[in-house]
Amino acid sequence: MTKAYYNLRYTSAMIALLMPLTSHAFDVDPRDYTALPEGTNLNILYARQLTADDLNAEGETVTDDLDLDATIGIYRFVHFTKVMGLTVDPQFLLPFGTQEIGLLDSSSSGMGDAIAAATVWLHEDPEKKSYFGVTPFVIAPTGEYDSDKPVNLGANRWSYVLQAGYMTRLTEKLALDVVADVQWYGTNSDPIGGNRLEQDEAYQVQLMLSYDITPSTYPSIRYSWRKGDETQLDGVAMNNEVDTSTVTLGLNHWLIPGKLQMQAQYLRDIEVSGSGPELEAFQLRFLQPF
């Protein structure tokens, strides 16, 4: 498949599927839906390296020479408090990094779209380690964006996510997380190759298991499935709906118990039945409670 295949309108339609900052942006790490005591703060830093060579369209591989390479960081601040007797954690996320798509001969670097969120816990039982919370996210169009470039870190639109997560212990050492969310998109009124880029909502389900090897260390496995995201450029449907299954293997370890935790993860798309790149990623996360 040659670069000629990627005409301007098709490239525009695929932009949302080729943005590492939004791909897997709302993955939940095992035990993230644990409600922490009032007054607790968290500094969290994510560093993720993503690559992809295969790009699918309607379940068929259209190129194996995508050459997507991205280094993405996210700083996240979380504060736990009480509102009307319920635990709430207002938080702020700021993505940044670089990404390049060799097939399009385009790259971008700088800040991504800022994210504000807050989980409200409707159920928490610390004794049984059982929790249920609901989290709304708002993604603001603050990131680097140039409509003359096919690759950008920002999306030039508002978007919104509503997520619900449940965590419980199946045994004293084995934990289960179940998370589901839906994402809605605003309109990009200045897309490359057109005047109006719209995108259908997307649905995601995540299932996680984690097991305490020691009080300081637990491995985990996560399965996630995402469907939706079809784009319309100037009212014309691009037939590029996402239908992707992903598996993530992880290991969490307290380097300094209660003060500094490190997480390492390996992520891979195992099935791309719809459209989009087949991503592979490695991520480190550092978490500091204070």
mmCIF file of C-alpha atoms in Angstrom:
data_model
loop_
_atom_site.group_PDB
_atom_site.id
_atom_site.type_symbol
_atom_site.label_atom_id
_atom_site.label_comp_id
_atom_site.label_asym_id
_atom_site.label_seq_id
_atom_site.Cartn_x
_atom_site.Cartn_y
_atom_site.Cartn_z
ATOM 1 C CA MET A 1 0.000 0.000 0.000
ATOM 2 C CA THR A 2 1.467 3.362 -1.009
ATOM 3 C CA LYS A 3 1.101 6.821 0.496
ATOM 4 C CA ALA A 4 -1.177 7.717 -2.382
ATOM 5 C CA TYR A 5 -3.832 5.551 -0.794
ATOM 6 C CA TYR A 6 -4.033 8.011 2.085
ATOM 7 C CA ASN A 7 -5.759 10.867 0.320
ATOM 8 C CA LEU A 8 -6.530 13.986 2.309
ATOM 9 C CA ARG A 9 -10.126 13.143 3.176
ATOM 10 C CA TYR A 10 -9.297 9.592 4.311
ATOM 11 C CA THR A 11 -6.434 10.873 6.448
ATOM 12 C CA SER A 12 -8.790 13.350 8.116
ATOM 13 C CA ALA A 13 -11.240 10.595 8.942
ATOM 14 C CA MET A 14 -8.522 8.466 10.507
ATOM 15 C CA ILE A 15 -7.082 11.227 12.710
ATOM 16 C CA ALA A 16 -9.094 10.211 15.771
ATOM 17 C CA LEU A 17 -7.889 6.632 15.395
ATOM 18 C CA LEU A 18 -4.223 7.578 15.096
ATOM 19 C CA MET A 19 -3.900 9.734 18.197
ATOM 20 C CA PRO A 20 -1.999 7.948 20.981
ATOM 21 C CA LEU A 21 -3.035 10.632 23.460
ATOM 22 C CA THR A 22 -6.662 9.585 23.142
ATOM 23 C CA SER A 23 -6.152 5.900 22.380
ATOM 24 C CA HIS A 24 -6.522 3.991 25.654
ATOM 25 C CA ALA A 25 -6.647 7.355 27.428
ATOM 26 C CA PHE A 26 -9.268 6.082 29.863
ATOM 27 C CA ASP A 27 -7.732 2.747 30.683
ATOM 28 C CA VAL A 28 -8.090 2.110 34.404
ATOM 29 C CA ASP A 29 -5.291 0.520 36.375
ATOM 30 C CA PRO A 30 -6.135 -2.331 38.769
ATOM 31 C CA ARG A 31 -7.424 -1.110 42.146
ATOM 32 C CA ASP A 32 -7.738 2.501 40.959
ATOM 33 C CA TYR A 33 -11.325 2.557 42.191
ATOM 34 C CA THR A 34 -10.187 2.214 45.824
ATOM 35 C CA ALA A 35 -11.464 5.182 47.874
ATOM 36 C CA LEU A 36 -8.598 6.614 49.921
ATOM 37 C CA PRO A 37 -8.939 8.556 53.210
ATOM 38 C CA GLU A 38 -10.050 12.185 53.186
ATOM 39 C CA GLY A 39 -7.119 14.569 52.765
ATOM 40 C CA THR A 40 -4.961 12.127 50.783
ATOM 41 C CA ASN A 41 -3.224 13.561 47.714
ATOM 42 C CA LEU A 42 -1.546 11.704 44.853
ATOM 43 C CA ASN A 43 1.147 12.805 42.450
ATOM 44 C CA ILE A 44 1.189 10.406 39.493
ATOM 45 C CA LEU A 45 3.459 10.402 36.472
ATOM 46 C CA TYR A 46 2.879 8.127 33.455
ATOM 47 C CA ALA A 47 5.438 7.465 30.715
ATOM 48 C CA ARG A 48 4.230 5.418 27.737
ATOM 49 C CA GLN A 49 5.982 4.332 24.565
ATOM 50 C CA LEU A 50 3.613 3.307 21.741
ATOM 51 C CA THR A 51 4.286 1.768 18.351
ATOM 52 C CA ALA A 52 2.131 0.446 15.499
ATOM 53 C CA ASP A 53 2.866 -0.752 11.985
ATOM 54 C CA ASP A 54 -0.417 -2.388 10.944
ATOM 55 C CA LEU A 55 -3.423 -0.185 10.184
ATOM 56 C CA ASN A 56 -6.823 -1.800 9.690
ATOM 57 C CA ALA A 57 -9.910 -0.513 7.898
ATOM 58 C CA GLU A 58 -13.193 -2.404 8.322
ATOM 59 C CA GLY A 59 -11.284 -5.402 9.673
ATOM 60 C CA GLU A 60 -8.791 -5.593 6.806
ATOM 61 C CA THR A 61 -5.118 -4.609 7.028
ATOM 62 C CA VAL A 62 -4.608 -1.735 4.585
ATOM 63 C CA THR A 63 -0.929 -1.219 5.378
ATOM 64 C CA ASP A 64 1.780 -2.801 7.491
ATOM 65 C CA ASP A 65 3.992 0.254 7.126
ATOM 66 C CA LEU A 66 2.173 2.807 9.296
ATOM 67 C CA ASP A 67 5.336 3.466 11.353
ATOM 68 C CA LEU A 68 3.576 5.096 14.302
ATOM 69 C CA ASP A 69 5.945 5.948 17.139
ATOM 70 C CA ALA A 70 4.934 7.989 20.179
ATOM 71 C CA THR A 71 6.412 8.856 23.539
ATOM 72 C CA ILE A 72 3.655 10.126 25.805
ATOM 73 C CA GLY A 73 3.785 11.447 29.359
ATOM 74 C CA ILE A 74 0.878 12.359 31.625
ATOM 75 C CA TYR A 75 1.054 14.231 34.919
ATOM 76 C CA ARG A 76 -1.935 13.541 37.173
ATOM 77 C CA PHE A 77 -2.875 15.160 40.489
ATOM 78 C CA VAL A 78 -5.617 13.636 42.664
ATOM 79 C CA HIS A 79 -7.112 14.966 45.900
ATOM 80 C CA PHE A 80 -9.493 12.960 48.112
ATOM 81 C CA THR A 81 -12.152 14.804 50.075
ATOM 82 C CA LYS A 82 -15.695 14.400 51.420
ATOM 83 C CA VAL A 83 -18.823 15.973 49.916
ATOM 84 C CA MET A 84 -22.154 15.344 51.658
ATOM 85 C CA GLY A 85 -20.634 12.283 53.315
ATOM 86 C CA LEU A 86 -19.383 10.759 50.052
ATOM 87 C CA THR A 87 -15.727 10.353 49.078
ATOM 88 C CA VAL A 88 -14.860 12.452 46.018
ATOM 89 C CA ASP A 89 -11.498 12.819 44.267
ATOM 90 C CA PRO A 90 -11.224 15.899 42.022
ATOM 91 C CA GLN A 91 -8.266 15.412 39.695
ATOM 92 C CA PHE A 92 -6.407 17.005 36.822
ATOM 93 C CA LEU A 93 -4.440 15.326 34.012
ATOM 94 C CA LEU A 94 -2.025 17.019 31.622
ATOM 95 C CA PRO A 95 -0.679 14.960 28.684
ATOM 96 C CA PHE A 96 2.466 15.871 26.782
ATOM 97 C CA GLY A 97 4.886 14.191 24.426
ATOM 98 C CA THR A 98 5.830 13.523 20.835
ATOM 99 C CA GLN A 99 4.357 11.354 18.115
ATOM 100 C CA GLU A 100 5.266 10.550 14.544
ATOM 101 C CA ILE A 101 3.549 8.642 11.746
ATOM 102 C CA GLY A 102 6.136 7.722 9.154
ATOM 103 C CA LEU A 103 3.601 6.755 6.479
ATOM 104 C CA LEU A 104 2.140 10.275 6.605
ATOM 105 C CA ASP A 105 5.592 11.873 6.968
ATOM 106 C CA SER A 106 4.214 13.946 9.836
ATOM 107 C CA SER A 107 5.041 14.487 13.503
ATOM 108 C CA SER A 108 3.917 16.572 16.444
ATOM 109 C CA SER A 109 5.209 17.475 19.883
ATOM 110 C CA GLY A 110 4.102 19.556 22.840
ATOM 111 C CA MET A 111 1.116 19.543 25.177
ATOM 112 C CA GLY A 112 -2.026 17.467 24.724
ATOM 113 C CA ASP A 113 -5.614 18.204 25.727
ATOM 114 C CA ALA A 114 -6.035 18.812 29.472
ATOM 115 C CA ILE A 115 -8.466 16.584 31.377
ATOM 116 C CA ALA A 116 -10.502 17.293 34.520
ATOM 117 C CA ALA A 117 -12.353 14.539 36.390
ATOM 118 C CA ALA A 118 -13.761 13.526 39.770
ATOM 119 C CA THR A 119 -14.870 10.125 41.048
ATOM 120 C CA VAL A 120 -17.834 9.973 43.408
ATOM 121 C CA TRP A 121 -17.955 6.787 45.474
ATOM 122 C CA LEU A 122 -21.524 5.570 45.958
ATOM 123 C CA HIS A 123 -20.380 2.475 47.845
ATOM 124 C CA GLU A 124 -17.263 1.856 49.922
ATOM 125 C CA ASP A 125 -16.529 -0.923 52.371
ATOM 126 C CA PRO A 126 -12.855 -0.724 53.420
ATOM 127 C CA GLU A 127 -13.190 -3.819 55.621
ATOM 128 C CA LYS A 128 -14.272 -5.980 52.669
ATOM 129 C CA LYS A 129 -12.267 -3.848 50.196
ATOM 130 C CA SER A 130 -15.339 -3.344 48.066
ATOM 131 C CA TYR A 131 -15.963 -0.068 46.198
ATOM 132 C CA PHE A 132 -18.201 1.389 43.498
ATOM 133 C CA GLY A 133 -17.699 4.822 41.959
ATOM 134 C CA VAL A 134 -18.796 6.986 39.044
ATOM 135 C CA THR A 135 -16.384 9.324 37.251
ATOM 136 C CA PRO A 136 -17.226 12.102 34.764
ATOM 137 C CA PHE A 137 -14.332 13.402 32.630
ATOM 138 C CA VAL A 138 -14.116 16.624 30.618
ATOM 139 C CA ILE A 139 -11.405 16.915 27.941
ATOM 140 C CA ALA A 140 -10.648 20.496 26.895
ATOM 141 C CA PRO A 141 -9.155 21.474 23.489
ATOM 142 C CA THR A 142 -5.937 22.915 24.960
ATOM 143 C CA GLY A 143 -3.404 20.784 23.094
ATOM 144 C CA GLU A 144 -1.184 21.543 20.123
ATOM 145 C CA TYR A 145 -3.251 21.602 16.928
ATOM 146 C CA ASP A 146 -2.599 22.682 13.340
ATOM 147 C CA SER A 147 -5.264 21.911 10.727
ATOM 148 C CA ASP A 148 -2.600 21.814 8.028
ATOM 149 C CA LYS A 149 -0.927 18.830 9.720
ATOM 150 C CA PRO A 150 -2.293 15.259 9.620
ATOM 151 C CA VAL A 151 -0.805 14.510 13.058
ATOM 152 C CA ASN A 152 -1.605 16.565 16.164
ATOM 153 C CA LEU A 153 -1.451 16.064 19.923
ATOM 154 C CA GLY A 154 -4.661 18.050 20.407
ATOM 155 C CA ALA A 155 -8.084 17.209 18.970
ATOM 156 C CA ASN A 156 -9.471 20.770 18.586
ATOM 157 C CA ARG A 157 -12.775 19.836 20.242
ATOM 158 C CA TRP A 158 -14.324 19.172 23.618
ATOM 159 C CA SER A 159 -15.154 15.622 24.625
ATOM 160 C CA TYR A 160 -16.746 13.959 27.624
ATOM 161 C CA VAL A 161 -16.563 10.569 29.319
ATOM 162 C CA LEU A 162 -18.815 8.959 31.912
ATOM 163 C CA GLN A 163 -17.210 5.979 33.628
ATOM 164 C CA ALA A 164 -18.319 3.582 36.375
ATOM 165 C CA GLY A 165 -16.019 1.223 38.236
ATOM 166 C CA TYR A 166 -16.477 -1.587 40.748
ATOM 167 C CA MET A 167 -13.709 -3.264 42.735
ATOM 168 C CA THR A 168 -13.937 -6.157 45.185
ATOM 169 C CA ARG A 169 -11.854 -8.939 46.677
ATOM 170 C CA LEU A 170 -12.633 -12.456 45.462
ATOM 171 C CA THR A 171 -10.239 -13.856 48.059
ATOM 172 C CA GLU A 172 -7.938 -12.259 50.603
ATOM 173 C CA LYS A 173 -5.273 -11.764 47.907
ATOM 174 C CA LEU A 174 -7.201 -11.778 44.606
ATOM 175 C CA ALA A 175 -8.937 -8.563 43.484
ATOM 176 C CA LEU A 176 -11.427 -8.034 40.641
ATOM 177 C CA ASP A 177 -12.121 -4.721 38.870
ATOM 178 C CA VAL A 178 -14.966 -4.149 36.404
ATOM 179 C CA VAL A 179 -15.101 -0.785 34.615
ATOM 180 C CA ALA A 180 -17.320 0.544 31.828
ATOM 181 C CA ASP A 181 -17.479 3.937 30.141
ATOM 182 C CA VAL A 182 -18.958 5.880 27.264
ATOM 183 C CA GLN A 183 -17.256 8.788 25.478
ATOM 184 C CA TRP A 184 -18.951 11.597 23.559
ATOM 185 C CA TYR A 185 -17.198 13.996 21.181
ATOM 186 C CA GLY A 186 -17.744 17.608 20.227
ATOM 187 C CA THR A 187 -17.220 18.850 16.671
ATOM 188 C CA ASN A 188 -13.862 19.788 15.192
ATOM 189 C CA SER A 189 -14.760 22.753 12.988
ATOM 190 C CA ASP A 190 -11.294 23.000 11.426
ATOM 191 C CA PRO A 191 -10.175 19.501 10.347
ATOM 192 C CA ILE A 192 -7.635 18.789 7.652
ATOM 193 C CA GLY A 193 -9.373 18.090 4.342
ATOM 194 C CA GLY A 194 -12.785 19.442 5.338
ATOM 195 C CA ASN A 195 -14.884 21.892 7.325
ATOM 196 C CA ARG A 196 -16.515 19.704 9.963
ATOM 197 C CA LEU A 197 -15.324 16.500 11.632
ATOM 198 C CA GLU A 198 -17.811 14.671 13.859
ATOM 199 C CA GLN A 199 -17.411 11.395 15.697
ATOM 200 C CA ASP A 200 -19.840 8.841 17.118
ATOM 201 C CA GLU A 201 -19.706 7.915 20.772
ATOM 202 C CA ALA A 202 -17.496 5.033 21.894
ATOM 203 C CA TYR A 203 -18.097 2.356 24.523
ATOM 204 C CA GLN A 204 -15.439 0.558 26.534
ATOM 205 C CA VAL A 205 -15.484 -2.313 29.027
ATOM 206 C CA GLN A 206 -12.487 -3.340 31.147
ATOM 207 C CA LEU A 207 -12.008 -6.431 33.317
ATOM 208 C CA MET A 208 -9.015 -6.770 35.647
ATOM 209 C CA LEU A 209 -7.569 -9.324 38.026
ATOM 210 C CA SER A 210 -4.696 -8.628 40.410
ATOM 211 C CA TYR A 211 -3.059 -10.850 43.029
ATOM 212 C CA ASP A 212 -0.993 -9.967 46.103
ATOM 213 C CA ILE A 213 2.309 -11.842 45.975
ATOM 214 C CA THR A 214 3.479 -9.839 48.967
ATOM 215 C CA PRO A 215 1.987 -6.813 50.783
ATOM 216 C CA SER A 216 4.114 -4.611 48.479
ATOM 217 C CA THR A 217 3.817 -6.401 45.120
ATOM 218 C CA TYR A 218 0.990 -7.542 42.879
ATOM 219 C CA PRO A 219 0.884 -8.575 39.201
ATOM 220 C CA SER A 220 -2.238 -7.935 37.140
ATOM 221 C CA ILE A 221 -3.955 -8.660 33.852
ATOM 222 C CA ARG A 222 -6.503 -6.432 32.112
ATOM 223 C CA TYR A 223 -8.779 -7.155 29.167
ATOM 224 C CA SER A 224 -10.500 -4.225 27.483
ATOM 225 C CA TRP A 225 -12.892 -3.936 24.568
ATOM 226 C CA ARG A 226 -13.752 -0.681 22.790
ATOM 227 C CA LYS A 227 -16.347 -0.105 20.074
ATOM 228 C CA GLY A 228 -17.588 3.000 18.260
ATOM 229 C CA ASP A 229 -15.703 6.156 17.240
ATOM 230 C CA GLU A 230 -16.861 6.262 13.600
ATOM 231 C CA THR A 231 -16.168 9.671 12.062
ATOM 232 C CA GLN A 232 -18.113 11.815 9.604
ATOM 233 C CA LEU A 233 -16.246 14.382 7.501
ATOM 234 C CA ASP A 234 -18.534 17.130 6.209
ATOM 235 C CA GLY A 235 -21.493 14.803 6.839
ATOM 236 C CA VAL A 236 -20.036 11.824 4.950
ATOM 237 C CA ALA A 237 -19.611 8.665 7.054
ATOM 238 C CA MET A 238 -16.085 7.270 6.787
ATOM 239 C CA ASN A 239 -16.986 3.650 7.724
ATOM 240 C CA ASN A 240 -14.102 3.539 10.202
ATOM 241 C CA GLU A 241 -15.772 2.248 13.360
ATOM 242 C CA VAL A 242 -13.404 0.905 16.012
ATOM 243 C CA ASP A 243 -13.864 -2.625 17.388
ATOM 244 C CA THR A 244 -10.714 -3.445 19.332
ATOM 245 C CA SER A 245 -9.741 -5.915 22.065
ATOM 246 C CA THR A 246 -6.632 -5.274 24.152
ATOM 247 C CA VAL A 247 -4.726 -7.199 26.809
ATOM 248 C CA THR A 248 -2.428 -5.543 29.362
ATOM 249 C CA LEU A 249 0.009 -7.296 31.706
ATOM 250 C CA GLY A 250 1.200 -5.314 34.708
ATOM 251 C CA LEU A 251 3.273 -5.383 37.870
ATOM 252 C CA ASN A 252 2.897 -2.973 40.803
ATOM 253 C CA HIS A 253 5.546 -2.670 43.496
ATOM 254 C CA TRP A 254 5.997 -0.275 46.413
ATOM 255 C CA LEU A 255 9.610 0.914 46.135
ATOM 256 C CA ILE A 256 9.116 2.753 49.442
ATOM 257 C CA PRO A 257 6.071 1.239 51.212
ATOM 258 C CA GLY A 258 3.288 3.791 51.438
ATOM 259 C CA LYS A 259 5.407 6.532 49.855
ATOM 260 C CA LEU A 260 6.416 5.578 46.301
ATOM 261 C CA GLN A 261 4.922 2.935 44.033
ATOM 262 C CA MET A 262 6.162 1.898 40.586
ATOM 263 C CA GLN A 263 4.010 0.167 37.996
ATOM 264 C CA ALA A 264 5.208 -1.453 34.762
ATOM 265 C CA GLN A 265 2.762 -2.492 32.036
ATOM 266 C CA TYR A 266 2.890 -4.116 28.612
ATOM 267 C CA LEU A 267 -0.139 -3.498 26.375
ATOM 268 C CA ARG A 268 -1.057 -5.059 23.041
ATOM 269 C CA ASP A 269 -4.109 -4.964 20.794
ATOM 270 C CA ILE A 270 -5.005 -8.602 20.206
ATOM 271 C CA GLU A 271 -7.889 -8.052 17.779
ATOM 272 C CA VAL A 272 -8.801 -5.059 15.616
ATOM 273 C CA SER A 273 -12.056 -6.147 13.975
ATOM 274 C CA GLY A 274 -12.965 -2.629 12.885
ATOM 275 C CA SER A 275 -10.649 0.217 11.929
ATOM 276 C CA GLY A 276 -7.547 1.623 13.563
ATOM 277 C CA PRO A 277 -3.905 0.840 14.277
ATOM 278 C CA GLU A 278 -2.764 -2.323 16.056
ATOM 279 C CA LEU A 279 -1.031 -0.737 19.044
ATOM 280 C CA GLU A 280 1.742 -2.110 21.200
ATOM 281 C CA ALA A 281 2.886 -0.154 24.257
ATOM 282 C CA PHE A 282 5.071 -0.217 27.339
ATOM 283 C CA GLN A 283 4.250 2.038 30.273
ATOM 284 C CA LEU A 284 5.801 3.046 33.580
ATOM 285 C CA ARG A 285 3.777 4.752 36.305
ATOM 286 C CA PHE A 286 5.125 6.357 39.454
ATOM 287 C CA LEU A 287 2.663 7.138 42.270
ATOM 288 C CA GLN A 288 3.453 9.264 45.325
ATOM 289 C CA PRO A 289 0.843 9.638 48.092
ATOM 290 C CA PHE A 290 1.151 12.607 50.435
#
